[in-house]
Coordinates of C-alpha atoms and ligand atoms in Angstrom, one line a residue:
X1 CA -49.0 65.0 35.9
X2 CA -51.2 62.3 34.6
X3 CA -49.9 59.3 33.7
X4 CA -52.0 58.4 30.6
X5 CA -50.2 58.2 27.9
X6 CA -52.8 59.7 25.5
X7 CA -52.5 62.5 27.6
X8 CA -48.7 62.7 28.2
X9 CA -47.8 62.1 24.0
X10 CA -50.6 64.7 23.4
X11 CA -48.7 67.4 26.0
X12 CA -45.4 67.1 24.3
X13 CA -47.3 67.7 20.8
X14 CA -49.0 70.7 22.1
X15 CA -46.0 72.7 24.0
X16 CA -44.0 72.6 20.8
X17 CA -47.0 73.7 18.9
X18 CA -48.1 76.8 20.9
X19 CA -44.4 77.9 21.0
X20 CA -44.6 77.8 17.1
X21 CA -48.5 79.3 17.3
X22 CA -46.4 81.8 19.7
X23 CA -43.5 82.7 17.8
X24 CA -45.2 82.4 14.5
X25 CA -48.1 85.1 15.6
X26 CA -45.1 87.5 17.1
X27 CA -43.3 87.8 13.5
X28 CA -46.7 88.3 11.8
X29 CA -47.8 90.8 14.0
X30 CA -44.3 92.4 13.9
X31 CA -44.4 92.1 10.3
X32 CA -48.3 93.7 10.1
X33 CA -46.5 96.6 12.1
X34 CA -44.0 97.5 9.7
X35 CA -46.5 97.1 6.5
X36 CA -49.3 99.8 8.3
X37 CA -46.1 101.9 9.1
X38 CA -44.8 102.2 5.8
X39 CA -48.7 102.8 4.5
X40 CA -49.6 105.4 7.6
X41 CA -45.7 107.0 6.6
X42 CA -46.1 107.4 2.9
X43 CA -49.8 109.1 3.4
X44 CA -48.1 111.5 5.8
X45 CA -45.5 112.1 3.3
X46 CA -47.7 112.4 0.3
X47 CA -49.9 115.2 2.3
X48 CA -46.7 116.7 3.3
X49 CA -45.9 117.3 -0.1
X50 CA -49.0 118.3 -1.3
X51 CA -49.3 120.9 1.1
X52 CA -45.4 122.2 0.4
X53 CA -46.3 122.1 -3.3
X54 CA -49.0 125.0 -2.1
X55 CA -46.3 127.1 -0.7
X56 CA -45.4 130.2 -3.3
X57 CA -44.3 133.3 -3.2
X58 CA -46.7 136.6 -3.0
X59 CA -45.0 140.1 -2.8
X60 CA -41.8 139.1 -1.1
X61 CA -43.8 137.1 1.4
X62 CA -44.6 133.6 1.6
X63 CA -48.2 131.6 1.5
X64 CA -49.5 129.0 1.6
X65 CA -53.2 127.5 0.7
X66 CA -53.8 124.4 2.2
X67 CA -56.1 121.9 -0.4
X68 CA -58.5 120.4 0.9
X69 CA -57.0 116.9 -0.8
X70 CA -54.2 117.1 1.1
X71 CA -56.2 116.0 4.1
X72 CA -59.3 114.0 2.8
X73 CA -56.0 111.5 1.9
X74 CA -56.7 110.6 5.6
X75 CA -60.3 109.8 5.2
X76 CA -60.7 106.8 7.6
X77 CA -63.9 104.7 8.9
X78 CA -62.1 105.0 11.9
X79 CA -62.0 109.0 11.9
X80 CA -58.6 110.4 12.8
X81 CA -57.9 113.7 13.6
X82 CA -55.1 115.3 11.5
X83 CA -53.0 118.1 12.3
X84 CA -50.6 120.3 10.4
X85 CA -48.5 123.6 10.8
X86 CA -46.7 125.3 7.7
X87 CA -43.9 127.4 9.2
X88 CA -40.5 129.4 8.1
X89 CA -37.4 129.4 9.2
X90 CA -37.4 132.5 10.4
X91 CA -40.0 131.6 12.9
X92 CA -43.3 132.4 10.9
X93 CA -46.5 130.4 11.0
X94 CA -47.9 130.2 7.5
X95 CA -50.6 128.0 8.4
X96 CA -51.8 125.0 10.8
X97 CA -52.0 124.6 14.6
X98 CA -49.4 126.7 16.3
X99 CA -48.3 123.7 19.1
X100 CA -47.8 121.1 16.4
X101 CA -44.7 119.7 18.0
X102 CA -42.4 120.3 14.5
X103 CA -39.1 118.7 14.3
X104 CA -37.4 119.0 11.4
X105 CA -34.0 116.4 10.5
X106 CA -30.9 117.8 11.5
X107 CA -28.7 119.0 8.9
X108 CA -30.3 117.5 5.7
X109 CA -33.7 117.7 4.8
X110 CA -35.0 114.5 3.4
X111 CA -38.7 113.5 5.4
X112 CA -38.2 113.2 9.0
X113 CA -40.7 110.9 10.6
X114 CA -41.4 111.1 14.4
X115 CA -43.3 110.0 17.6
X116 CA -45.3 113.3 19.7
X117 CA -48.0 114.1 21.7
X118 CA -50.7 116.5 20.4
X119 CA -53.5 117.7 22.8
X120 CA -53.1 114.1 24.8
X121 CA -52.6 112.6 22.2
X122 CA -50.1 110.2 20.6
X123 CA -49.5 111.0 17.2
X124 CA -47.2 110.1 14.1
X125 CA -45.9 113.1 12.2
X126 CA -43.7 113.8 9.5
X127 CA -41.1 117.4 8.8
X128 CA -40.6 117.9 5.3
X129 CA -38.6 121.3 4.2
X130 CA -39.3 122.5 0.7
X131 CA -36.3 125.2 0.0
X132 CA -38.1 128.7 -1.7
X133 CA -35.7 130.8 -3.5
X134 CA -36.4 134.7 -4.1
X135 CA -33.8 137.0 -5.3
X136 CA -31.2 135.2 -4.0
X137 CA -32.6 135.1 -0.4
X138 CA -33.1 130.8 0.6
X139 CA -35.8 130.0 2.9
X140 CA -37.0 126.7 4.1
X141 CA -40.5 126.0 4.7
X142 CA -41.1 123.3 7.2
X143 CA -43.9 121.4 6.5
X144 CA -45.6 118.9 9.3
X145 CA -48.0 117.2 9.1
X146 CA -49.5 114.6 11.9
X147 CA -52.6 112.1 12.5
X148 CA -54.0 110.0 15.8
X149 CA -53.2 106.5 15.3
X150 CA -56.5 104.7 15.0
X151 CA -56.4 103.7 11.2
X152 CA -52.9 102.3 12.0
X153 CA -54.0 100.3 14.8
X154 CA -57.4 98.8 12.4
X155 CA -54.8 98.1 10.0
X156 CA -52.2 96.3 12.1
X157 CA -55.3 94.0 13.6
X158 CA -56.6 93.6 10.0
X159 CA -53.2 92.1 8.8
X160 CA -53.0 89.9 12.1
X161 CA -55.5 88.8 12.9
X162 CA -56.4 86.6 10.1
X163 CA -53.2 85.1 10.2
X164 CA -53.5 84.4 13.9
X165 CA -56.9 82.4 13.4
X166 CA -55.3 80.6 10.6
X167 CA -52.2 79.7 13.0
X168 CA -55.3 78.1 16.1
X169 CA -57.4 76.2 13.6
X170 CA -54.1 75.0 12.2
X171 CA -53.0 73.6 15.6
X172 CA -56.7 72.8 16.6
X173 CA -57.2 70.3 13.3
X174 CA -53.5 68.8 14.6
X175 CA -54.5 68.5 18.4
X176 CA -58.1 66.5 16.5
X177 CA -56.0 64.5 13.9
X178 CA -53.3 63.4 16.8
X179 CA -56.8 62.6 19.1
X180 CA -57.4 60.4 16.2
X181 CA -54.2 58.8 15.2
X182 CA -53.3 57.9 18.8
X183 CA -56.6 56.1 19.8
X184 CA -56.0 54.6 16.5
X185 CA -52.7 53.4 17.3
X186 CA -53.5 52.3 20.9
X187 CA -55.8 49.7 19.8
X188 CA -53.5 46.9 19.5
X189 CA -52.2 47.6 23.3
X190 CA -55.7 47.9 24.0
X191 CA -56.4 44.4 22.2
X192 CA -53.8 42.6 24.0
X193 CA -55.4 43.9 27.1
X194 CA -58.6 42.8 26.2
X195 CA -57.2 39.4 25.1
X196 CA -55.6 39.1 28.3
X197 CA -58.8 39.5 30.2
X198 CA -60.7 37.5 28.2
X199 CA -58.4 34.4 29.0
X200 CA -59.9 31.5 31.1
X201 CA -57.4 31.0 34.8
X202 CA -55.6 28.3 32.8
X203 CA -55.3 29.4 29.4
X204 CA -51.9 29.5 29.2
X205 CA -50.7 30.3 25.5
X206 CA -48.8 33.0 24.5
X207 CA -50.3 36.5 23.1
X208 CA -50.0 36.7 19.7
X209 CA -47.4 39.5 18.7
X210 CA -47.8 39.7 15.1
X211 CA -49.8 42.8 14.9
X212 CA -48.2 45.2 17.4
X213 CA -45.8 48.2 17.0
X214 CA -42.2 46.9 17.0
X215 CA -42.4 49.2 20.3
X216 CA -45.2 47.1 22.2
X217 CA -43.1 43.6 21.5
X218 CA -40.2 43.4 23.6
X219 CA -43.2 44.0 26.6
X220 CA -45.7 41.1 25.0
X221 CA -42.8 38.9 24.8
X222 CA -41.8 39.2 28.0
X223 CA -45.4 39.1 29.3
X224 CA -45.3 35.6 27.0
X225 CA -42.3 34.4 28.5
X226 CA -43.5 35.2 31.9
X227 CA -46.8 32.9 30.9
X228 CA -44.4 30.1 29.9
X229 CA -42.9 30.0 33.1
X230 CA -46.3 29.8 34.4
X231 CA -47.2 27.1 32.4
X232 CA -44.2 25.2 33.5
X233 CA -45.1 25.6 36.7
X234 CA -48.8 24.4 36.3
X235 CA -47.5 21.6 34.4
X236 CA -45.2 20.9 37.2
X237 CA -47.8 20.9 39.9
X238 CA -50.4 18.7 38.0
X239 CA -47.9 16.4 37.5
X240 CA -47.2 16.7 41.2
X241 CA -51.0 15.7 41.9
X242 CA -51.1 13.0 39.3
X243 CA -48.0 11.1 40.7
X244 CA -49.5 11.4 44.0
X245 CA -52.7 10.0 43.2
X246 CA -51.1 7.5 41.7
X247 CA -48.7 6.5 44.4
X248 CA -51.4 6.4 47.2
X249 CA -53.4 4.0 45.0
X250 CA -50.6 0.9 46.0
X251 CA -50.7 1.4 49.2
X252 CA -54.6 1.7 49.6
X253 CA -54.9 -1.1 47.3
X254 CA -52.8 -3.5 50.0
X255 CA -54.8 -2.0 52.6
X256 CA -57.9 -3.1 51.4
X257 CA -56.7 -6.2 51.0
X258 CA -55.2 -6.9 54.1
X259 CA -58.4 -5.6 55.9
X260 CA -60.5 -8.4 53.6
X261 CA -58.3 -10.8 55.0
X262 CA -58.2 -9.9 58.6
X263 CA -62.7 -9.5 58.1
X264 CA -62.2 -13.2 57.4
X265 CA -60.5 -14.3 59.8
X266 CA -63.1 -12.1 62.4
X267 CA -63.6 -15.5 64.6
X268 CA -60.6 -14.8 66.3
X269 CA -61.5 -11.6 67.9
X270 CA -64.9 -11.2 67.5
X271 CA -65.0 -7.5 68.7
X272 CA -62.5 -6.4 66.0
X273 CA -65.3 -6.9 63.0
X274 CA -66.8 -3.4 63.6
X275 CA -63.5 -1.5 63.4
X276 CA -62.5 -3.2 60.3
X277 CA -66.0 -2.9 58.8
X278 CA -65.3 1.0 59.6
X279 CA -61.4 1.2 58.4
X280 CA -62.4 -0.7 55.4
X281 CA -65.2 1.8 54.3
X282 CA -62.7 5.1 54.9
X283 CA -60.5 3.5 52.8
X284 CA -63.1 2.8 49.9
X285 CA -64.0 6.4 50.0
X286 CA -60.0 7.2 49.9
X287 CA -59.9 5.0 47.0
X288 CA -62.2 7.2 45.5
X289 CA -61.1 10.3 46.3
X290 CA -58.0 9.1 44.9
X291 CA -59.4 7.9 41.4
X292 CA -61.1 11.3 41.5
X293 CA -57.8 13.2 42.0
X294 CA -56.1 11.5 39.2
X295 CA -59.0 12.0 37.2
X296 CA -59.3 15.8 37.7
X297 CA -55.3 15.8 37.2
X298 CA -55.9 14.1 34.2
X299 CA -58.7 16.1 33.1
X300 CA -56.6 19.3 33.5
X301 CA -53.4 18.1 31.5
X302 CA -55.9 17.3 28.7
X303 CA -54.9 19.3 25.5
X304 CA -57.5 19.6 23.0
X305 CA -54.7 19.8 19.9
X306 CA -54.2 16.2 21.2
X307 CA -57.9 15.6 21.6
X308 CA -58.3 16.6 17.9
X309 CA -56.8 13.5 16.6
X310 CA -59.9 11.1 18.1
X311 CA -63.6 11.2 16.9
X312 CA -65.9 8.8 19.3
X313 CA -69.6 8.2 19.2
X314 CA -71.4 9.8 22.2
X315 CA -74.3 7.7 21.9
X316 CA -72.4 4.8 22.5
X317 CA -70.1 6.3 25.6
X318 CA -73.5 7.1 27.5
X319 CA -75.1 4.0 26.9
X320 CA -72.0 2.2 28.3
X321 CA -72.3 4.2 31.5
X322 CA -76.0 3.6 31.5
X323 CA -75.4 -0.4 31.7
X324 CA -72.9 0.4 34.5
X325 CA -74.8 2.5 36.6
X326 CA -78.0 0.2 36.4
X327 CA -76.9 -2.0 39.6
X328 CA -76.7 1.7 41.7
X329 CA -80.0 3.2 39.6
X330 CA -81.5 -0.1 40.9
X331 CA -80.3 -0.1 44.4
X332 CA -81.3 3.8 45.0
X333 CA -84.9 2.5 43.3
X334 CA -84.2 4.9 40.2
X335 CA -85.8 4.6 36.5
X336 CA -82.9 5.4 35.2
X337 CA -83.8 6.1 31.5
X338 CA -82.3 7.1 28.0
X339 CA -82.7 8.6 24.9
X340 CA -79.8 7.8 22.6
X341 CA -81.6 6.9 18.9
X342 CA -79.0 7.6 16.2
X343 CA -75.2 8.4 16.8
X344 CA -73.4 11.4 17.6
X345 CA -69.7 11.6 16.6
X346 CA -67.6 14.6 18.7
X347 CA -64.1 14.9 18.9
X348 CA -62.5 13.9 22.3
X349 CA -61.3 11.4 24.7
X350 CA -63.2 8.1 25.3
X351 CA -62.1 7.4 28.6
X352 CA -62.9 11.6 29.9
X353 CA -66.3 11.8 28.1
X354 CA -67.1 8.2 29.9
X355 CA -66.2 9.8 33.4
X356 CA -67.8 13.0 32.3
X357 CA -71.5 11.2 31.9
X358 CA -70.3 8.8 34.3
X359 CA -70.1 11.6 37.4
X360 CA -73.2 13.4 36.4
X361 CA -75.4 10.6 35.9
X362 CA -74.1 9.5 39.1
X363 CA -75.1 12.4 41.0
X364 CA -78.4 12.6 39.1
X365 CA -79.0 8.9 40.8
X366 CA -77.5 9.9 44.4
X367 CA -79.2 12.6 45.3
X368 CA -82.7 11.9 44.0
X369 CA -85.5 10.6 45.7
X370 CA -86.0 6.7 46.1
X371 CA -89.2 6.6 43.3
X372 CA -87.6 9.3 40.8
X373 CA -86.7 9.3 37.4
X374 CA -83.1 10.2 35.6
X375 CA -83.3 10.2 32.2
X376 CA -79.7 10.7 30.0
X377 CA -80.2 11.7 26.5
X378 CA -77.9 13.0 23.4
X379 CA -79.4 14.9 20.6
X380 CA -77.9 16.8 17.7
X381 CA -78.2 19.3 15.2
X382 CA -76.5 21.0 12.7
X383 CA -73.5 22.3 14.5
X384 CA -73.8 20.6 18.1
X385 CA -74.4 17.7 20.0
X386 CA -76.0 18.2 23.0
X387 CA -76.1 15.9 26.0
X388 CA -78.7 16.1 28.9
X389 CA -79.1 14.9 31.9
X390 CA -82.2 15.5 33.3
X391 CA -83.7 14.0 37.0
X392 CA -86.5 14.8 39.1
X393 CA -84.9 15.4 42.5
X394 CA -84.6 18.1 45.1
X395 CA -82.8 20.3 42.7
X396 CA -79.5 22.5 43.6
X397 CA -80.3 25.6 45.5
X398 CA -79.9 28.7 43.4
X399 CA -76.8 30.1 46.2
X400 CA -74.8 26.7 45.3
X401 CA -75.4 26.9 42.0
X402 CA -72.5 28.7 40.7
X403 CA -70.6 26.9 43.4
X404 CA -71.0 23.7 43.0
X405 CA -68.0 23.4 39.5
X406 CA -66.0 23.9 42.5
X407 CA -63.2 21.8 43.7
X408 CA -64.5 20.1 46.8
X409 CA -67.7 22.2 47.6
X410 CA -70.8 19.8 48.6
X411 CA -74.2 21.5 48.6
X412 CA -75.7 18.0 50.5
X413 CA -72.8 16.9 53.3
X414 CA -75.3 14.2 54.6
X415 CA -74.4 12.3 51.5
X416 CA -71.2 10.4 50.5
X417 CA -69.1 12.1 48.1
X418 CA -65.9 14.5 47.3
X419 CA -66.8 17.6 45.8
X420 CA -64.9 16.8 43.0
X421 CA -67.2 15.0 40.6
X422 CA -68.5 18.4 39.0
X423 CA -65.5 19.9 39.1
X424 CA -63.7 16.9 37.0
X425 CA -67.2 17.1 34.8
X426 CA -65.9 21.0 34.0
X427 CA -62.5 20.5 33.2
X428 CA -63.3 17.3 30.9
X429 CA -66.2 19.6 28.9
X430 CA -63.7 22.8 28.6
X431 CA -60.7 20.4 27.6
X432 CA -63.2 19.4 24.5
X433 CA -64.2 23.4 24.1
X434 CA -67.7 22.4 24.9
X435 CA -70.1 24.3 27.6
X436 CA -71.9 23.2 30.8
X437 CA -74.8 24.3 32.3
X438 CA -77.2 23.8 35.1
X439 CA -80.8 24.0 34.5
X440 CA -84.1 23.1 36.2
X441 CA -86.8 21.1 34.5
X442 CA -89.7 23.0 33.9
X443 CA -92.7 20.6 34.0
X444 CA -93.1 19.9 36.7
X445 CA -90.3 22.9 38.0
X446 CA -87.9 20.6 40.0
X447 CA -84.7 18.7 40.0
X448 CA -81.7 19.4 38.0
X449 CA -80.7 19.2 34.1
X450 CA -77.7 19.4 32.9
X451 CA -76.4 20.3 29.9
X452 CA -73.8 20.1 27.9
X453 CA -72.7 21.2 24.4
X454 CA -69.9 19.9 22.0
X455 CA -69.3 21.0 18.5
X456 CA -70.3 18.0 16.4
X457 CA -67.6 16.2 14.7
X458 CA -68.6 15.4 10.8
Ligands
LIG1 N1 -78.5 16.1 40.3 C1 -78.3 16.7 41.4 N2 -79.3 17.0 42.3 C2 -79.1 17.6 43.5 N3 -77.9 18.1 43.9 C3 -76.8 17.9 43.1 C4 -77.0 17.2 41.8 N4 -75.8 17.1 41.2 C5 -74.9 17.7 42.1 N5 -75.5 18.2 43.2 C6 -74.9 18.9 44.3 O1 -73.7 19.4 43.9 C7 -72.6 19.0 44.8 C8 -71.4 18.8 44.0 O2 -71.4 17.7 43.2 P1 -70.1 16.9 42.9 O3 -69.1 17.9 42.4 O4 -70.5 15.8 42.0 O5 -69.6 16.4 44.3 P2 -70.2 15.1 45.2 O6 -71.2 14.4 44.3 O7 -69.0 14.3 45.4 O8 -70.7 15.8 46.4 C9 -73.1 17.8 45.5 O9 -72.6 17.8 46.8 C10 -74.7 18.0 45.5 O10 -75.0 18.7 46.6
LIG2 MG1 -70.8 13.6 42.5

């Protein structure tokens, strides 16, 4: 069997129905049965006597003169045939069809009502004696009277069948009305379903279990308490990464230093200088890639309800990153420009907005063009604050575009870097509920802008 539900609580509604459709229909039909039995038996009866009221004396002999009303009583769109045989005890036929099968009731002689066949056909009859008295002498007069069983039938279906439709549309407008209650009442599971879809990787509160059936709660809450242990064990890991990143930042820190010092003192071994030149750049780049790390770590254990409490000046952030990306703008022969005329208050984190420009300014500079132009601007409306950053570069091909938010993906390996600077750029924007986008400038159609929304702070 199928295992929707819909399907399944709409089954057991409609077994018990159709018994009760079932049962229902056999007691009105047996009860239409009985009614056009008693009607078909008191006709027979009431032509019965009619005729027997006909029966009289003449000369010591008995006749009989059928009426004519005694059988139009039958009169039927359906057009029964009606059969009758007036006979005496002694054996004489007064009147009628000579095989009328007669049967008279033993030993009393109230009506007798029974079952025959007449010509091939099934018929209902009824024996009723009148008693003639003459001189003393008794005779009884049995009078039969019979008719085909069409009308009966019309009138059985005629009582039924009415009652029958009623019973279907009954169970019909149920069946419709149940339809409609239960897709009703599945909308909260089909909410939570829907709100669980709708959730970002690393949204990790609970569902809300306010609205649902007191059925549907013990299964949300355990969903919930399943997403707390989840969020434990995020928490768990990025404090993992964070305390790692922070414990390889000692012992890279000596290194670096003990490298400077053994640079200096190169005269001894003269040969040595190019190996420490080398050691001492892989372990600037794993300085880096260590800042980045703790960055993203910290990025990701950002919590917006915390976030709430700060408001900070965007303008200001970006113009700060600005002065300290001039020496690099400078060195990679970059106008690096802005556009930063009023103030734009947001609500967030000094330090993570700062890295956020910081990283895509940064890459804006690195992988343009000696020549080109990187402009940083912030404007604002009624409802947002919008920060671009706009350059004139190669651009991103459109295949590493949706790639490039990634953890550690490079779409330009010839270049220094981690893969993580857009990544960190993402978390920072969706711990402040903002957006980011990539986008192309359109005149002329090349390099990379990208944008990035916040909901102003008033
Ligand atoms: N302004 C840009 N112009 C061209 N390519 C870019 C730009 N910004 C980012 N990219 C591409 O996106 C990739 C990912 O950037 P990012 O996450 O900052 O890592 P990284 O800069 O360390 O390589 C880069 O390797 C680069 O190929
Ligand atoms: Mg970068």
């Amino acid at each position: 069997m199928t295992n929707s539900l819909r399907v399944r609580l709409l089954w057991w509604l409609l077994v018990p129905l159709a018994m009760y459709v079932f049962m229902t229909g056999k007691a009105a039909y047996d009860n239409a049965r009985h009614t056009a039995d008693l009607v078909q038996e008191n006709t027979l009866l009431a032509s019965a006597r009619m005729i027997a009221g006909e029966v009289e004396w003449s000369d010591g002999r008995l006749l009989v003169d059928v009426p004519p009303s005694a059988l139009e009583v039958f009169a039927s769109p359906q057009g029964d045939q009606v059969f009758y045989n007036v006979s005496v005890d002694d054996g004489r036929l007064l009147a009628g069809a000579p095989d009328f099968p007669t049967r008279a009731a033993d030993g009393h002689d109230a009506p007798n009502y029974y079952d025959a066949d007449l010509h091939g056909k099934p018929i209902r009859a009824v024996g009723f004696v009148r008693q003639m008295y003459d001189n003393g002498a008794i005779r009884r007069v049995l009078v039969s009277v019979g008719k085909t069983q069409a009308s009966r039938d019309a009138m059985v279906r005629e009582l039924w069948r009415p009652q029958l439709v009623r019973q279907i549309e009954i169970v019909l407008l149920a069946v419709a009305l149940a339809c409609i209650g239960l897709t009703f009442e599945l909308r909260p599971l089909l909410k939570v379903k829907e709100e669980v879809m709708d959730r970002d990787p690393m949204q990790l509160e609970p569902l809300r279990v306010e609205r649902l059936h007191t059925e549907l709660r013990p299964i949300v809450e355990a969903i919930n308490q399943c997403i707390a242990r989840l969020g434990l064990q995020v928490a768990a890991q990025r404090r993992f990464i964070a305390d790692a990143a922070h414990q390889l930042r000692t012992p890279l820190t000596l290194l670096e230093t003990q490298l400077q010092f053994a640079r200096q003192h190169r005269e001894m071994e003269p040969s040595l200088n190019e190996a420490l030149a080398a050691m001492q750049r892989s372990n600037r780049s794993m300085v880096g890639l260590t800042n980045k790390l703790l960055l993203l770590a910290q990025a990701e254990a950002a919590d917006y309800t915390q976030l709430a409490k700060q408001k900070v000046e965007l303008c200001a952030i970006a113009q700060d990153v600005i002065e300290d990306l001039a020496m690099f703008a400078q060195k990679r022969e970059i106008d690096l420009g802005a556009d930063l005329t009023g103030s734009a208050w947001v609500i967030g984190h000094e330090g993570l907005l700062s890295a956020l420009i910081y990283n895509v300014t940064e890459n804006a500079i690195r992988y343009t063009q000696a020549g080109g132009h990187v402009t940083v601007a912030v404007a604002r409306d009624e409802r947002n604050v919008t920060l671009t950053v706009t350059d004139d570069g190669p651009g991103i091909p459109a295949e590493a575009r949706s790639r490039v938010f990634e953890p550690f993906y490079r779409a330009s390996a010839d270049t220094e870097g981690t893969g993580l600077g857009l990544s960190i750029a993402k978390e920072i924007v969706q711990a402040h509920r903002g957006e980011i986008g990539l986008g192309t400038r359109e005149h002329p159609e090349r390099g990379v802008v990208v944008t990035v929304n916040f909901v102003r702070a008033l």
